[in-house]
GROMACS .gro file of C-alpha atoms in nm:
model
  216
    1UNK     CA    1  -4.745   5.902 -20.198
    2UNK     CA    2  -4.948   6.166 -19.964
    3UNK     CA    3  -4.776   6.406 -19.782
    4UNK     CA    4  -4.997   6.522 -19.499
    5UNK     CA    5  -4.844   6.770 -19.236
    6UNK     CA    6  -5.086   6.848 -18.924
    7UNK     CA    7  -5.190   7.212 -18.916
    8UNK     CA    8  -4.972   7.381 -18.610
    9UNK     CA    9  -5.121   7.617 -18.351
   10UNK     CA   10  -5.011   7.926 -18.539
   11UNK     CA   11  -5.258   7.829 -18.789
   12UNK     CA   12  -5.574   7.934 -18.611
   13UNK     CA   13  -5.406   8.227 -18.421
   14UNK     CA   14  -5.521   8.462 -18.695
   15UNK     CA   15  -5.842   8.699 -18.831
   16UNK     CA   16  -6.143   8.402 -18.857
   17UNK     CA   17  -6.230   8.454 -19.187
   18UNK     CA   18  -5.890   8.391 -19.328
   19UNK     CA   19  -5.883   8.070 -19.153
   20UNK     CA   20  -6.219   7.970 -19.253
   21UNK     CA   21  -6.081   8.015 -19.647
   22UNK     CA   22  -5.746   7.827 -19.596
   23UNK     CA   23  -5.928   7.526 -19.423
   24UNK     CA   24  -6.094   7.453 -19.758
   25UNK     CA   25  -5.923   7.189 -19.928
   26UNK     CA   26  -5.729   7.093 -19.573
   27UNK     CA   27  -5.840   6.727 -19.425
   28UNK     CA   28  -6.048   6.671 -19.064
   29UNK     CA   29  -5.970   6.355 -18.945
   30UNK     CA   30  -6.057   6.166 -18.635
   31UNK     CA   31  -5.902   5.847 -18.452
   32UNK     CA   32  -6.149   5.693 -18.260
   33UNK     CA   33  -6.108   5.382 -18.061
   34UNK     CA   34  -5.844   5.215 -18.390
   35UNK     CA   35  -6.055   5.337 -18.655
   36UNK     CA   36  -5.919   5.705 -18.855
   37UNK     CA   37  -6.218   5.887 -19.076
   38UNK     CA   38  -6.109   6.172 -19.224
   39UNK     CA   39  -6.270   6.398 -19.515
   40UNK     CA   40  -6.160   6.719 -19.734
   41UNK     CA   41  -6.335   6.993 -19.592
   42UNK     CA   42  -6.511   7.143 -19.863
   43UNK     CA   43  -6.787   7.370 -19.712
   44UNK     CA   44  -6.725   7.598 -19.376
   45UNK     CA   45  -6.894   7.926 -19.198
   46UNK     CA   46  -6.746   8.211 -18.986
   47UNK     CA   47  -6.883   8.334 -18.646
   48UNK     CA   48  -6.723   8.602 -18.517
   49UNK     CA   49  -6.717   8.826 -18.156
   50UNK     CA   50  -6.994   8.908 -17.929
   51UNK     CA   51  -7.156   9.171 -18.197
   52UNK     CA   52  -7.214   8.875 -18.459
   53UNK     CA   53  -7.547   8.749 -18.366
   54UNK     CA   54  -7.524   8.444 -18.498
   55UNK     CA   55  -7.219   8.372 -18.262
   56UNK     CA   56  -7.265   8.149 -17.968
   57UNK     CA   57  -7.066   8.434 -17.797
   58UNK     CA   58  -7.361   8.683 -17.829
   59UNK     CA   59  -7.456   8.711 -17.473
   60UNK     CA   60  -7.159   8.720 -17.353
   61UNK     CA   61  -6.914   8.468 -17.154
   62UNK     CA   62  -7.157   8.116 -17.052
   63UNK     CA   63  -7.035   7.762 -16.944
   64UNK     CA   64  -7.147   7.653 -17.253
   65UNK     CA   65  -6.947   7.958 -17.512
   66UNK     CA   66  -6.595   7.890 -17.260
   67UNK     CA   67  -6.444   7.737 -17.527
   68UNK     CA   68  -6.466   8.014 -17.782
   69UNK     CA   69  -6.298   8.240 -17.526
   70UNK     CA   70  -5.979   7.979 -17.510
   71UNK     CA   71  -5.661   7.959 -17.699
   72UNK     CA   72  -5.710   7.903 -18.072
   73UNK     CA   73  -5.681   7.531 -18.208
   74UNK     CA   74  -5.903   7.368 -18.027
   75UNK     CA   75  -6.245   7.226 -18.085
   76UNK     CA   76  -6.566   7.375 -17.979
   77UNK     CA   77  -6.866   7.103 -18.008
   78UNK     CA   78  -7.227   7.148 -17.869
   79UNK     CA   79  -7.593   6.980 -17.929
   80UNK     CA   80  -7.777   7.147 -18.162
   81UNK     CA   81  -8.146   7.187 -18.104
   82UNK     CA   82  -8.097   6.880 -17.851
   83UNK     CA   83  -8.027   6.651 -18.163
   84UNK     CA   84  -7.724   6.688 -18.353
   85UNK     CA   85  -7.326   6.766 -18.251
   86UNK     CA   86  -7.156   7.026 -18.421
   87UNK     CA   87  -6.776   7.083 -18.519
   88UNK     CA   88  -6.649   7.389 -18.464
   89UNK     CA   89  -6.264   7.561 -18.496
   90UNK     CA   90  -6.205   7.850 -18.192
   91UNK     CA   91  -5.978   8.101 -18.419
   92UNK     CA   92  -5.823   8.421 -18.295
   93UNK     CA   93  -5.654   8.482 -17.953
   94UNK     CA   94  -5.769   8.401 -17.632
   95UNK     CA   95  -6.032   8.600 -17.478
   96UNK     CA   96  -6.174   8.702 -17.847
   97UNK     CA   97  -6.462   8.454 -17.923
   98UNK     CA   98  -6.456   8.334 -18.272
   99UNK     CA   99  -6.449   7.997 -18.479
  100UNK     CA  100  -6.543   7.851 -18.812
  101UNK     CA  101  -6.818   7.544 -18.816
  102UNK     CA  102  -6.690   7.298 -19.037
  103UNK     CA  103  -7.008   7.227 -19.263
  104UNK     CA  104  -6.918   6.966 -19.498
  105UNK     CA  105  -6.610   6.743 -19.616
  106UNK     CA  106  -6.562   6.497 -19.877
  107UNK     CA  107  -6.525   6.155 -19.723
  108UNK     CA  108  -6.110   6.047 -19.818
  109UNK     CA  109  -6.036   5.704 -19.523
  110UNK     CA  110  -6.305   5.518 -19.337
  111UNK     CA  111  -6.598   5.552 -19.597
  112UNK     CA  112  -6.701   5.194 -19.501
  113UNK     CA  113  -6.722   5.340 -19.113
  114UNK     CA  114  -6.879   5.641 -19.222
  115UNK     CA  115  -7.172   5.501 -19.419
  116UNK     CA  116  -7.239   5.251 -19.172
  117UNK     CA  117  -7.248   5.514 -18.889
  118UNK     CA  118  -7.481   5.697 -19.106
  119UNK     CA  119  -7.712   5.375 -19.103
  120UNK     CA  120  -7.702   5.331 -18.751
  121UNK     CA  121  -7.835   5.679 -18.732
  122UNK     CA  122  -8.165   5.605 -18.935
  123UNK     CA  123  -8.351   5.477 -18.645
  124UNK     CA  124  -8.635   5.389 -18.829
  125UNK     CA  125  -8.605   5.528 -19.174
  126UNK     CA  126  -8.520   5.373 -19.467
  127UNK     CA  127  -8.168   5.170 -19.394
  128UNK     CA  128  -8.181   5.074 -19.764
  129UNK     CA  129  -8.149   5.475 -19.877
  130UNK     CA  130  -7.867   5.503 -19.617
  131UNK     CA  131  -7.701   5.154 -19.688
  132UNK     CA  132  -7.606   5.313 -20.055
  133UNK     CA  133  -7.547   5.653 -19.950
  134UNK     CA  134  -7.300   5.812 -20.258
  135UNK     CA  135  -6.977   5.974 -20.067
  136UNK     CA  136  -7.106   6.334 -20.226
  137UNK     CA  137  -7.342   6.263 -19.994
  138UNK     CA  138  -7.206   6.087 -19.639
  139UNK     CA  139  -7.113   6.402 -19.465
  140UNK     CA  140  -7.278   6.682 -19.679
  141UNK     CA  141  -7.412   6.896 -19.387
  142UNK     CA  142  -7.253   6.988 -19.033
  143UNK     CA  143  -7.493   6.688 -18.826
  144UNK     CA  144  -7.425   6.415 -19.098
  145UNK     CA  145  -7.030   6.482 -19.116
  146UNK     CA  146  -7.007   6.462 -18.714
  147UNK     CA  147  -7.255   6.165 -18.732
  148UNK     CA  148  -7.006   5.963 -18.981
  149UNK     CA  149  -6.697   6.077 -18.793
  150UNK     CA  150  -6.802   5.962 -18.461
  151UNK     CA  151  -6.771   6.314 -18.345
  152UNK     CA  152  -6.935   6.403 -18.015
  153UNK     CA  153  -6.962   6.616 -17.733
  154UNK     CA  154  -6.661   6.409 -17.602
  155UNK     CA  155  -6.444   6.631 -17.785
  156UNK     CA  156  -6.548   6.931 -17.688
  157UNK     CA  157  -6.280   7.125 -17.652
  158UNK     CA  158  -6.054   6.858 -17.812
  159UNK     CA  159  -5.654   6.983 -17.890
  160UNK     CA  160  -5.662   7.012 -18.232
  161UNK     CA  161  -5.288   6.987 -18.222
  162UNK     CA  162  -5.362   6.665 -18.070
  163UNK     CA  163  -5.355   6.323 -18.220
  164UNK     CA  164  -5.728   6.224 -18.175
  165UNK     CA  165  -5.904   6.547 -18.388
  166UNK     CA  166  -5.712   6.738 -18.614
  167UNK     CA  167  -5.689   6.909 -18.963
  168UNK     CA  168  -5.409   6.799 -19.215
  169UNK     CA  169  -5.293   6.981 -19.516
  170UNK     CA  170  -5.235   6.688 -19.765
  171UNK     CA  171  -5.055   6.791 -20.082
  172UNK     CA  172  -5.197   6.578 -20.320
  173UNK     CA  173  -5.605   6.597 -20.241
  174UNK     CA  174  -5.811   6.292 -20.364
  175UNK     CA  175  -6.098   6.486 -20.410
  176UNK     CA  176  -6.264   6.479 -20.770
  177UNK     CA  177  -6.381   6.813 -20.838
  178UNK     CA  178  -6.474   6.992 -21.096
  179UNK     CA  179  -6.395   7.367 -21.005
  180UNK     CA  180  -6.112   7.428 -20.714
  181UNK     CA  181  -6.306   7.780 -20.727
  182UNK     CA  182  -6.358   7.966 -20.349
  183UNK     CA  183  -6.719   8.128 -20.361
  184UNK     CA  184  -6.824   8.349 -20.049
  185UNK     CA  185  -7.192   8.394 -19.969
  186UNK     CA  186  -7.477   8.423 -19.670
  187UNK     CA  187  -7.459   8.184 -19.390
  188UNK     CA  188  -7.756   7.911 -19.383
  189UNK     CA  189  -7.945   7.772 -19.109
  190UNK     CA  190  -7.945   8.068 -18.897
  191UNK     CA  191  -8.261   8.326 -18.850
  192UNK     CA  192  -7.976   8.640 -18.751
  193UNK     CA  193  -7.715   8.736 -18.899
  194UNK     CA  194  -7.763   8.654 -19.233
  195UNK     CA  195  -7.649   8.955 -19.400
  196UNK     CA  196  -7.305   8.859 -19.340
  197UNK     CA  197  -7.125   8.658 -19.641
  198UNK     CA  198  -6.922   8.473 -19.433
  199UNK     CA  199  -6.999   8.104 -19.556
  200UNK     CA  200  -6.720   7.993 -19.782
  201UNK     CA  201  -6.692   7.681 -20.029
  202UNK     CA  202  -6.577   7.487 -20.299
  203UNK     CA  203  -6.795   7.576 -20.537
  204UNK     CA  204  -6.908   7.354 -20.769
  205UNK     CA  205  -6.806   7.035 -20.552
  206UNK     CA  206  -7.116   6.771 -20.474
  207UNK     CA  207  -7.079   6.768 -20.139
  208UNK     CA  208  -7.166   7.145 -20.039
  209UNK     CA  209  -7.479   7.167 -19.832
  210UNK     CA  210  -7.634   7.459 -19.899
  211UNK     CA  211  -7.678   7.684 -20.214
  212UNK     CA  212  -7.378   7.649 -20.470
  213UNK     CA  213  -7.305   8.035 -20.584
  214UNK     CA  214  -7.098   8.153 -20.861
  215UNK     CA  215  -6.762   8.178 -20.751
  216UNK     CA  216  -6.621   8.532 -20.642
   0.00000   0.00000   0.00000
């Protein structure tokens, strides 16, 4: 039987990057209108302060960055590029912006929800590709995992100590993989900041969406 205990406040009250390597191998799930999805988190990036480029938190204090200036353990979602939501974890105390984007899980209850969410998303494209998407691949990136989840901007600053979105640590992971390796590297998908390693993942697993480095 699977023990899962929901990750307490304390959790995310602490330096950003050594939250974004313990949530590796812990479980996002989401309850959303009777249906739970939920998927290891396998893949994850660090954004850190107002010096960090890359951070939303860059130019300083906005309507839209609030949330990264809150108490930790909550969600911070926004649009990117006017198309896809994003997941993100606010770390750290209050008033110091930081939080870990949740990049890619591998999918554990609601695959059946998940892949057809996924098809619904198509619009167009070919619903036979998506109709037989593998699990490696139903929320490999940070837009497909929201997309299967039925995360939106609706949780934006969501409790994550709630009971709607929140990580678990489950003892006894279902996750086939072949390396339970951490590897550290360059964050992807950004045109700044990319001299910091602060992209962390389970390397060797399938459903990492970027580059799989060597572990270090």
């Amino acid at each position: 039987m699977l023990v899962a205990v929901k990750l307490p406040r304390s959790f995310y009250d602490r330096p950003t990057l050594d939250v974004a390597r313990d949530l590796i191998g812990k479980v996002l799930v989401h309850n959303r209108r009777g249906t739970r999805t939920s998927g290891i988190i396998v893949e994850v990036e660090a954004y850190i302060g107002e010096s960090d480029p890359a951070c939303h938190a860059a130019p300083g204090r906005t309507t839209r960055n609030a949330p990264l200036y809150g108490p930790p353990g909550y969600a911070y979602v926004y649009l990117n590029y006017g198309i896809h939501s994003l997941v993100n974890v606010v770390t750290e105390s209050e008033n110091a912006p930081a939080a870990v984007l949740i990049r890619a899980l591998y999918p554990l209850d609601g695959i059946s929800v998940m892949r057809r969410r996924r098809l619904g998303s198509a619009k167009g494209r070919s619903n036979r590709r998506f109709s037989t998407l593998a699990e490696d691949e139903i929320c490999r990136g940070p837009g497909n995992l929201t997309m299967a989840m039925g995360i939106t901007l609706a949780q934006n600053r969501a409790d994550l100590c709630g009971d709607v979105l929140f990580i678990e640590d489950i003892e006894k992971r279902k996750a086939d993989t072949k390396s339970e390796s951490l590897a550290w590297g360059p964050r992807i998908g950004i045109s700044v900041g990319t001299d910091r390693p602060w992209r962390v993942y389970l390397a060797g697993h399938p459903s990492v969406s970027g580059p799989r480095l060597r572990p270090r």
